[in-house]
Short mmCIF file of C-alpha atoms in Angstrom, two decimals:
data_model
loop_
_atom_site.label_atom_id
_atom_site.label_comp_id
_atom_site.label_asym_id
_atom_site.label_seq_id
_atom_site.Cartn_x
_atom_site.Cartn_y
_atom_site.Cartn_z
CA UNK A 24 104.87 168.15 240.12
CA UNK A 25 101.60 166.80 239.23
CA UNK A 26 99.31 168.98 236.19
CA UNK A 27 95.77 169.17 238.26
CA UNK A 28 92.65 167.51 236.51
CA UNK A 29 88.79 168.33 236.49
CA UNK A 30 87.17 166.30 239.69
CA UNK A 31 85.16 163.20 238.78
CA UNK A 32 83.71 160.05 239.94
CA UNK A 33 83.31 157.47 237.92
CA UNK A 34 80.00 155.79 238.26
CA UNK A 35 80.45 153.06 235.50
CA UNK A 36 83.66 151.57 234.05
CA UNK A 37 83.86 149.80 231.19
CA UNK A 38 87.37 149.19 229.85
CA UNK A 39 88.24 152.43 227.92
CA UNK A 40 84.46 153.72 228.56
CA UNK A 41 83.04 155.23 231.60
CA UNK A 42 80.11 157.00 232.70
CA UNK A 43 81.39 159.95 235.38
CA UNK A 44 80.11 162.73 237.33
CA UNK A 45 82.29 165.81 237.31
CA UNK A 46 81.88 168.82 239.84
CA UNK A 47 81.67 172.05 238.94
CA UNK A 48 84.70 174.00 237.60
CA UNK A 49 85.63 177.03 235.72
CA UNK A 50 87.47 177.64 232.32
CA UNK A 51 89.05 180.10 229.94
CA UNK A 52 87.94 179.73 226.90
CA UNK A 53 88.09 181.20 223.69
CA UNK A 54 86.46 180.50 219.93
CA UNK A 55 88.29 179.83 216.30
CA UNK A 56 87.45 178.98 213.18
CA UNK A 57 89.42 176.83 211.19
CA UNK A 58 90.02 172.83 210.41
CA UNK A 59 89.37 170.27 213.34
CA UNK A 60 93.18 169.58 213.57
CA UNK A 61 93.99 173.33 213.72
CA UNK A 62 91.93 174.51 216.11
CA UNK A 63 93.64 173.44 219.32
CA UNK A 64 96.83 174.89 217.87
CA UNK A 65 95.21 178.13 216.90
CA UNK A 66 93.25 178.62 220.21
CA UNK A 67 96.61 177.70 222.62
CA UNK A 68 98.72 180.95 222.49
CA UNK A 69 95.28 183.23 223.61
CA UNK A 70 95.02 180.69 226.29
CA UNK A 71 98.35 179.82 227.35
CA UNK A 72 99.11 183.78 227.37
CA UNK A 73 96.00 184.25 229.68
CA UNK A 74 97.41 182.12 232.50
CA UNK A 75 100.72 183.81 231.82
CA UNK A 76 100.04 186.85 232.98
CA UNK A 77 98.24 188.50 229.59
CA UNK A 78 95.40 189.68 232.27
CA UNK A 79 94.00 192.89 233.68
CA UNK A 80 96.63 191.52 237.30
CA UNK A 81 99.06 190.22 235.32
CA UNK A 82 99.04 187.29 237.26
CA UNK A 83 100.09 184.19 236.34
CA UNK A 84 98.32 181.05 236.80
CA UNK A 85 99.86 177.31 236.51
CA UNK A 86 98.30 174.83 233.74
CA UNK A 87 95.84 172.55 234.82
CA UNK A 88 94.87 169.39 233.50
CA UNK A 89 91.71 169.87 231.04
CA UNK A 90 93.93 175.58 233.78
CA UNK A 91 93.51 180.16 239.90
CA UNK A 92 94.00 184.11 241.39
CA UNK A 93 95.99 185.45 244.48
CA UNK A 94 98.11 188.11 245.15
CA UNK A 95 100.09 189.95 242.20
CA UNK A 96 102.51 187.44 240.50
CA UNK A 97 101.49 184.07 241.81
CA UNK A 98 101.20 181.41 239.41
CA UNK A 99 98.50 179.64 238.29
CA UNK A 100 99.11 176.35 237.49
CA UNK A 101 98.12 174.23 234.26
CA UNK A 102 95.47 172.22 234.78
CA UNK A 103 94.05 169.48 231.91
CA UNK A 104 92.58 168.80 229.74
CA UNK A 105 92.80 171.34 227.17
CA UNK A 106 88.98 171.22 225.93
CA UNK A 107 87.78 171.45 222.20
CA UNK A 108 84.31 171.46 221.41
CA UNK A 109 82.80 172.35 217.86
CA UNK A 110 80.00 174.91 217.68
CA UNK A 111 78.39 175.50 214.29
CA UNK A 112 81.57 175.73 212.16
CA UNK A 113 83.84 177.36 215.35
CA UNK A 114 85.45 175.38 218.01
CA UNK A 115 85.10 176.54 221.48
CA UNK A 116 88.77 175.82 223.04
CA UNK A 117 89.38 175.93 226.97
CA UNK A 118 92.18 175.75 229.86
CA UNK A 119 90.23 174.27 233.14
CA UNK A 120 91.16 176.74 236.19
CA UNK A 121 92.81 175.67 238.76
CA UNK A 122 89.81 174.98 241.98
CA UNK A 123 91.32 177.41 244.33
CA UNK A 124 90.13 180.31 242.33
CA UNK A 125 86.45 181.36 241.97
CA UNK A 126 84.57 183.09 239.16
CA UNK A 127 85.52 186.24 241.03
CA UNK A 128 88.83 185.91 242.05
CA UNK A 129 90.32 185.05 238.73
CA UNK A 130 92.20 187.82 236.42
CA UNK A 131 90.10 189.56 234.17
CA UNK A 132 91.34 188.83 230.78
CA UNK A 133 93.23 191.34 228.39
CA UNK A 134 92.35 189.90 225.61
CA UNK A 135 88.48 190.37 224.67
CA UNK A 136 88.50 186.79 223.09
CA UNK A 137 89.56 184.98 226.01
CA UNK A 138 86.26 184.75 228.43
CA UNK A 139 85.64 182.97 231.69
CA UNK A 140 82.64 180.81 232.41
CA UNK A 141 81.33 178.51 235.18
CA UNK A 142 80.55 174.95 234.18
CA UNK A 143 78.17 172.93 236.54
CA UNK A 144 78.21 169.50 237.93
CA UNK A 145 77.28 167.06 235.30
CA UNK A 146 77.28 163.85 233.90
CA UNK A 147 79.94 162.93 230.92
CA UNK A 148 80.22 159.72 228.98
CA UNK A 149 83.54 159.28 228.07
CA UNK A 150 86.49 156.92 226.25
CA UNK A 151 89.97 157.15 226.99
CA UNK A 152 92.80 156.60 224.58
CA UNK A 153 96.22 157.61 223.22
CA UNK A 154 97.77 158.28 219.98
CA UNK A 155 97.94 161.44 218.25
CA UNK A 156 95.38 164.06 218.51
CA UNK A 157 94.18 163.91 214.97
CA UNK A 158 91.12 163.43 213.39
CA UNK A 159 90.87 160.70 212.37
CA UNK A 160 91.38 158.98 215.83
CA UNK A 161 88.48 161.44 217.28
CA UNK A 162 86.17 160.45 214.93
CA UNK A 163 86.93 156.00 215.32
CA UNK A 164 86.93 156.42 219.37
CA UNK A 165 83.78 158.78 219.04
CA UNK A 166 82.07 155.82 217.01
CA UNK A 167 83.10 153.80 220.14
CA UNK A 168 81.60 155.70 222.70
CA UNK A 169 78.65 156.62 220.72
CA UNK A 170 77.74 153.38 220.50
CA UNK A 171 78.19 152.80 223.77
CA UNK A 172 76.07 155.58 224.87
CA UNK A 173 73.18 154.64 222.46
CA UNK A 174 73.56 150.64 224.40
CA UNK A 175 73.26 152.03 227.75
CA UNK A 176 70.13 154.16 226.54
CA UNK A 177 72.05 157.45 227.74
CA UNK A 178 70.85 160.57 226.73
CA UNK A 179 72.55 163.35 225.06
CA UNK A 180 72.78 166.90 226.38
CA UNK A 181 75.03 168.16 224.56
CA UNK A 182 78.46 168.10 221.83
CA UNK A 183 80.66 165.77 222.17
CA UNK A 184 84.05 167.74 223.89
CA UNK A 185 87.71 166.30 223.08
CA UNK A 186 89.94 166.47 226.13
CA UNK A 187 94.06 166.11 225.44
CA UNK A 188 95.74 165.46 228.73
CA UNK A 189 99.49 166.03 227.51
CA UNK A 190 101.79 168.58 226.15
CA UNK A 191 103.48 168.39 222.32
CA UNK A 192 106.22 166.69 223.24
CA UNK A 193 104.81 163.67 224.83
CA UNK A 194 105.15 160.70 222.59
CA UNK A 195 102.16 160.14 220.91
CA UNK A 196 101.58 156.33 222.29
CA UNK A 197 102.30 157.88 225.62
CA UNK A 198 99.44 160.66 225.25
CA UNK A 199 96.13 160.69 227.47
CA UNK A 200 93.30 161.84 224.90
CA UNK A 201 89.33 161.26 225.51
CA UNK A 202 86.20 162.03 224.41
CA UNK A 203 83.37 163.23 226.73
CA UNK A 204 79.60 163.75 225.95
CA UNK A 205 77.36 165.25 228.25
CA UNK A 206 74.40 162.81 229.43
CA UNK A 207 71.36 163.40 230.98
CA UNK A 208 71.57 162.26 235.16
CA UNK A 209 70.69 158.23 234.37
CA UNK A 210 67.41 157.65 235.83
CA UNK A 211 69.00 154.48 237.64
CA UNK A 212 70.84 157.20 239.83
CA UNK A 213 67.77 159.52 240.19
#
């Protein structure tokens, strides 16, 4: 069965680069501190217990593709990508929710460090690539699409946010990873 993504349309492509416009959608998120290739790992088990069932319904809810509510013991499904996004020296990681579910119809959290929050429609910048999520490949494909960015005359609204599509044991040439940076609306679609 297919892992649901965050809706976009791409407005530019580029090869590897695009310019896209994402709708609105909702994630769990939670913050830790720690080293750039840690973070992900330390912020999963809050996150992946959230969706199953470590809420105030104890509902579970299926991964999504960056991670919806009904009755008592349906599923939410995984969505992706899993989202990591440094702020100051924390990283903000987060499961997108499934679109079924609304700010208000999703399981309160147990755990205090897990919260929910509403992201709005916006424009992303993004580069797509695969290999292992480490560092190092982050910071060569964020060179990429930074200078990409700066040659379309984009502007920045934000921290660049690294989105990993697959699960562990996916082979690391086979796995989906991209950047995205939030840019202002281009005024060529104003």
């Amino acid at each position: 069965m297919a892992t649901e993504e965050a809706e976009y349309t791409a407005v530019l492509t580029e090869g590897q680069l695009e310019l896209r416009r994402y709708e609105p959608h909702i994630v769990a998120e939670t913050m830790v501190s720690g080293e750039f290739d840690d973070a992900g790992n330390k912020a999963f088990r809050p996150l992946f217990k959230y969706i199953s069932g470590n809420n105030q319904s104890r509902q579970k809810l299926a991964m999504t593709s960056p991670v919806a509510q009904g009755p008592a013991s349906e599923k939410i499904s995984m969505t992706s990508p899993v989202g990591q996004q440094q702020k100051g020296d924390r990283w903000a990681v987060s499961f997108m929710m499934p679109k079924e579910y609304s700010i208000e119809t999703l399981p309160e959290p147990s755990d205090p460090n897990v919260i929910l929050r509403e992201v709005p429609a916006r424009y992303m910048a993004s580069i797509q690539y695969s290999g292992l999520w480490s560092e190092r490949g982050y910071a060569k494909n964020k060179r990429k699409l930074d200078d990409w960015i700066d040659n379309k005359g984009y502007v920045r609204k934000g921290e660049a946010i690294w989105a990993r599509y697959d699960p562990p044991f996916m082979p690391w040439f086979l796995r989906r990873n991209e950047i995205l940076v939030p840019v202002e609306t281009p005024d060529s679609l104003n």
